GROMACS .gro file of C-alpha atoms in nm:
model
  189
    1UNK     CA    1 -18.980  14.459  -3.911
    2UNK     CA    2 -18.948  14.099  -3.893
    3UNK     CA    3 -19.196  14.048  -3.617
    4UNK     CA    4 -19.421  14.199  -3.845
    5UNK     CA    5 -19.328  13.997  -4.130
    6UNK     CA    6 -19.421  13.695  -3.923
    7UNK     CA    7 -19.719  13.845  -3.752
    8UNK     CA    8 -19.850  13.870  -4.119
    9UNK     CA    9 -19.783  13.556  -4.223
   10UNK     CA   10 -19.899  13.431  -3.902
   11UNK     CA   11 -20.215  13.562  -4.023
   12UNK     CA   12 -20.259  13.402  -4.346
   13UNK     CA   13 -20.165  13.081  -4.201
   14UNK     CA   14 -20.303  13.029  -3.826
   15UNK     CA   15 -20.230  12.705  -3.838
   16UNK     CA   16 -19.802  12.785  -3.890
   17UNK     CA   17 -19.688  12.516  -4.022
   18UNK     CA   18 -19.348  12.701  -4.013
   19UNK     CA   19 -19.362  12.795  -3.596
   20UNK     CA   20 -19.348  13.146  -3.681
   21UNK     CA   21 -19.560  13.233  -3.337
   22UNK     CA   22 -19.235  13.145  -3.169
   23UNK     CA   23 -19.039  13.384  -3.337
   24UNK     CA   24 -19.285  13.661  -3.293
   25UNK     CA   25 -19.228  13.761  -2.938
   26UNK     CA   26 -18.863  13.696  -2.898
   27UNK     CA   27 -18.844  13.964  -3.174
   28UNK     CA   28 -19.044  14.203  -2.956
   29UNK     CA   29 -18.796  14.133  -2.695
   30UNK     CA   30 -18.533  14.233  -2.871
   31UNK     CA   31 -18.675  14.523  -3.004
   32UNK     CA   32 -18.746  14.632  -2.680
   33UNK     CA   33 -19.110  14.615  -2.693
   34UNK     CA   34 -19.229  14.447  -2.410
   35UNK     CA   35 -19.623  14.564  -2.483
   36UNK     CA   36 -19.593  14.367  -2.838
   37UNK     CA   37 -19.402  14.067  -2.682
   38UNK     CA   38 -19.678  14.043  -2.399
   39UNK     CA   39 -19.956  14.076  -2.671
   40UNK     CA   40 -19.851  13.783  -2.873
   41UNK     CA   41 -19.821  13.589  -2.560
   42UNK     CA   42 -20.149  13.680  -2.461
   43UNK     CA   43 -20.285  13.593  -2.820
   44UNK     CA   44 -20.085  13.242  -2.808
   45UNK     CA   45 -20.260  13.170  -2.482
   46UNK     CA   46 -20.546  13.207  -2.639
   47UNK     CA   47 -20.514  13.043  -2.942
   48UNK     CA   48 -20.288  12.785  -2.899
   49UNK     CA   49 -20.421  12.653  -2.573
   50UNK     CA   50 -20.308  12.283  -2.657
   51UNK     CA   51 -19.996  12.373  -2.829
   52UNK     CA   52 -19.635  12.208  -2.739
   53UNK     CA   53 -19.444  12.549  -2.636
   54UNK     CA   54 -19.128  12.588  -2.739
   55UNK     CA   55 -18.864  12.584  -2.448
   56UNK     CA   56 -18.696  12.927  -2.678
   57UNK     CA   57 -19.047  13.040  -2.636
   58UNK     CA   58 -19.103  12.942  -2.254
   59UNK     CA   59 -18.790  13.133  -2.192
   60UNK     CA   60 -18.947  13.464  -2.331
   61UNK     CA   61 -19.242  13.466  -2.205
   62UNK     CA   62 -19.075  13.431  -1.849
   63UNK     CA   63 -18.884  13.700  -1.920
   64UNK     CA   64 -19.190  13.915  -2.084
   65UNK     CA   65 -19.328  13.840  -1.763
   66UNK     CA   66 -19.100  13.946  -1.538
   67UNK     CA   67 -19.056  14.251  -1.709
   68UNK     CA   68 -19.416  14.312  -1.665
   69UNK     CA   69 -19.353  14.256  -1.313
   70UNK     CA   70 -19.542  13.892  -1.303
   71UNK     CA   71 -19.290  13.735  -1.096
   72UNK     CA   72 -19.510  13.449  -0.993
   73UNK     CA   73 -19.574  13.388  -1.381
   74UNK     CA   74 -19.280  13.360  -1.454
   75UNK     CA   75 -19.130  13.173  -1.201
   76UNK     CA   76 -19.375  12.898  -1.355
   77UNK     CA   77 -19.316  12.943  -1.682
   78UNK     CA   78 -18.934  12.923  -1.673
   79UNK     CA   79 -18.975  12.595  -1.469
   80UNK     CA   80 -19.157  12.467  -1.765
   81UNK     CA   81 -18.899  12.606  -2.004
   82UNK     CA   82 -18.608  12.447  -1.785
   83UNK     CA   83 -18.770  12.131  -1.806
   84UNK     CA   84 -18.822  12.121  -2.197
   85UNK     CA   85 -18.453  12.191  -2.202
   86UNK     CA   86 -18.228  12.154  -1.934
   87UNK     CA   87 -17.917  12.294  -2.112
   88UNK     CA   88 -18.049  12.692  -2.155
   89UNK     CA   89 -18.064  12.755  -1.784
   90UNK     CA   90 -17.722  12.686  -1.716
   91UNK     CA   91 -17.579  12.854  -2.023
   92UNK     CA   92 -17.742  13.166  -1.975
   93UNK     CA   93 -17.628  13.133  -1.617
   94UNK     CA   94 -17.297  13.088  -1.665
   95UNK     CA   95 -17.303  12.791  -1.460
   96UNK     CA   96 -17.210  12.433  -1.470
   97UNK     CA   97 -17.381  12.206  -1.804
   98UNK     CA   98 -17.591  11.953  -1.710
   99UNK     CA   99 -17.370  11.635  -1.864
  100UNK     CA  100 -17.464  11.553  -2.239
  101UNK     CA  101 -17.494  11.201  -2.304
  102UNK     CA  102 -17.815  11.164  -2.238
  103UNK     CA  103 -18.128  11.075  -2.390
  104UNK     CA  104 -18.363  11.397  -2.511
  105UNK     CA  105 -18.765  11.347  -2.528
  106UNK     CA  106 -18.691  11.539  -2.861
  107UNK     CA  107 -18.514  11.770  -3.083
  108UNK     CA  108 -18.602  12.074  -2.884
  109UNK     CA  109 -18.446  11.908  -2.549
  110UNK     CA  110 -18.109  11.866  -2.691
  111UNK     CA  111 -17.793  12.064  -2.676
  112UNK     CA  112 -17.732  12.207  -3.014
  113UNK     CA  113 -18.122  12.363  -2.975
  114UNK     CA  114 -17.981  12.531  -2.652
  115UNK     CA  115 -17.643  12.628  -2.821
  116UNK     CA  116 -17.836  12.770  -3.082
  117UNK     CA  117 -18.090  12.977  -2.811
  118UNK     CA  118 -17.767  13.117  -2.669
  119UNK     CA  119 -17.633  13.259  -2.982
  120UNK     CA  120 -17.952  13.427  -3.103
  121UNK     CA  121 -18.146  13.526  -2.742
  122UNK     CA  122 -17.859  13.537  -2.423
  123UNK     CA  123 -17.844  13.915  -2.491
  124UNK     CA  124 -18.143  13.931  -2.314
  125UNK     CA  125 -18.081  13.805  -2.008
  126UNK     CA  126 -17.769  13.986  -1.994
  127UNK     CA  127 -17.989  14.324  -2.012
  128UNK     CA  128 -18.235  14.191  -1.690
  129UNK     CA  129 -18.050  14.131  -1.376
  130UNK     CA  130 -18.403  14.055  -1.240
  131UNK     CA  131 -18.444  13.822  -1.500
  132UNK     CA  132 -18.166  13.620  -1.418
  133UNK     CA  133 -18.220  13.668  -1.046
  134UNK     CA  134 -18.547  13.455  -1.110
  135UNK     CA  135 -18.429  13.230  -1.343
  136UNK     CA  136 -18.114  13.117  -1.087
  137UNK     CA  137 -18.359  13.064  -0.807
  138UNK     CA  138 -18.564  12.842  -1.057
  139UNK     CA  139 -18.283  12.673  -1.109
  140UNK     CA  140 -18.158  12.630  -0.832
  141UNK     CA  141 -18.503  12.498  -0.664
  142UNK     CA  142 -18.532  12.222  -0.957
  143UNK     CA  143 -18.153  12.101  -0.911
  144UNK     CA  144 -18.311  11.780  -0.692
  145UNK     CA  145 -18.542  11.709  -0.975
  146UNK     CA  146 -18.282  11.775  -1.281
  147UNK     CA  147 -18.052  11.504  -1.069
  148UNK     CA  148 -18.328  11.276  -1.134
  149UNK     CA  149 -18.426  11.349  -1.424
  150UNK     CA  150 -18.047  11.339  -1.571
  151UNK     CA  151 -17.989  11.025  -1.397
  152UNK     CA  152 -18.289  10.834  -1.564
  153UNK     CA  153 -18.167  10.975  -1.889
  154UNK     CA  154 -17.822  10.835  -1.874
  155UNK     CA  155 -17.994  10.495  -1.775
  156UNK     CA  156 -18.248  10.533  -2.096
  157UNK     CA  157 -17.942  10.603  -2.298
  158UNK     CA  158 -17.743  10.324  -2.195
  159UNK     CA  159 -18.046  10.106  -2.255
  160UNK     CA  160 -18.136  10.249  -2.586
  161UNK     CA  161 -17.800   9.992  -2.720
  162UNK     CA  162 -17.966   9.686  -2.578
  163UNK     CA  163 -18.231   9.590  -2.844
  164UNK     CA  164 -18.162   9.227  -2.803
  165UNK     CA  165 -18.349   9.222  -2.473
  166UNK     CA  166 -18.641   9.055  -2.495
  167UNK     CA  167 -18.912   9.277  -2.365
  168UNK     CA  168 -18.708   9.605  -2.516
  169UNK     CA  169 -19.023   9.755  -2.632
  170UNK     CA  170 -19.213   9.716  -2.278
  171UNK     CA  171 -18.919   9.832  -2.086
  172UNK     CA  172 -18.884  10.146  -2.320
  173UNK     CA  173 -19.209  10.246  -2.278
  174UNK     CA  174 -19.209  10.227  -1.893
  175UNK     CA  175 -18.878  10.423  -1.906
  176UNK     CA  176 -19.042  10.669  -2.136
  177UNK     CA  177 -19.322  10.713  -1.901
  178UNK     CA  178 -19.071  10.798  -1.619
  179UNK     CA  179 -18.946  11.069  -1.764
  180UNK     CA  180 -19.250  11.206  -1.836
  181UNK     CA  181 -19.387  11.143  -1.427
  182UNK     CA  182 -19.069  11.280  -1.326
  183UNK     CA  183 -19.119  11.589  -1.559
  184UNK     CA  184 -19.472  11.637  -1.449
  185UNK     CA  185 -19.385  11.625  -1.085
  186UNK     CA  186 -19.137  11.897  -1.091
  187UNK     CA  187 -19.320  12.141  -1.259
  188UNK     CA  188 -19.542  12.151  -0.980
  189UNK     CA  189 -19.287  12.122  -0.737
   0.00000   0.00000   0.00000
């Protein structure tokens, strides 16, 4: 009922200000219905073909996918969702956290939005062995690259206090652009 809800309002308001088309498939997941999950992902694809993807989203769709039996798919799509938060992966594994002091890109990167993913979404997993089979080796094969990318982030929080240096601004932004080389680079592998 509520993916319906928000299918509707999706349609009064394509643009979604409020990020309904998030909400829409992980709804269908947990109603069971793959076909409707996979629909709205096909329709976001579509539509939405320069939109930032939320890593709750990214998560779905991976599993949609490998429910569908898209393996490859989703192998790339929950390296992109591991990389737009590194803190889901391990919690739905079961697994060590990735440390927390850390600088996030933004709001969806950080701990609490991953906290939050576990409460309302884990079930999931915990349904798909095949899911999580996927999503460990995923894990696992990005563990050089989320070393790298946790180390830089430790370094840009630790810098983030020293606003008296001179060339602060310059500095940021080359840090900044790090992160977002290192990102790049390990979604393709």
């Amino acid at each position: 009922e509520s993916a319906a809800q928000f299918e509707e309002l999706l349609s009064l308001n394509r643009r979604d200000n409020q990020g309904v088309r998030f909400f829409i498939p992980l709804l269908h997941l947990l109603d069971e219905n793959t076909e409707g999950a996979a629909l709205h992902f096909e329709r976001y694809a579509r539509d939405y073909s320069h939109d930032f993807a939320e890593p709750s989203f990214l998560f779905g769709w991976a599993l949609c996918l490998t429910l569908q039996g898209d393996e490859t798919t989703a192998r790339l799509k929950y390296r992109e969702a591991i990389l737009g938060n590194i803190y889901i992966a391990p919690m739905l594994l079961e697994s060590a956290e990735t440390t927390r002091a850390l600088w996030h890109p933004n709001e969806r990167a950080e701990p609490n939005y991953a906290a939050e993913f576990i409460d309302s979404y884990a079930l999931l997993w915990d349904r798909e062995a095949g899911a999580l089979r996927i999503l460990r080796e995923c894990w696992e094969e990005l563990q050089s690259w989320i070393a790298e990318i946790v180390e830089l982030r430790e370094r840009m929080a630790d810098f983030q206090d020293q606003r008296f240096e001179p060339d602060y601004k310059k500095l940021w932004q080359q840090l900044v652009a790090e992160d977002e080389r290192l990102a790049a680079r390990a979604l393709k592998g």
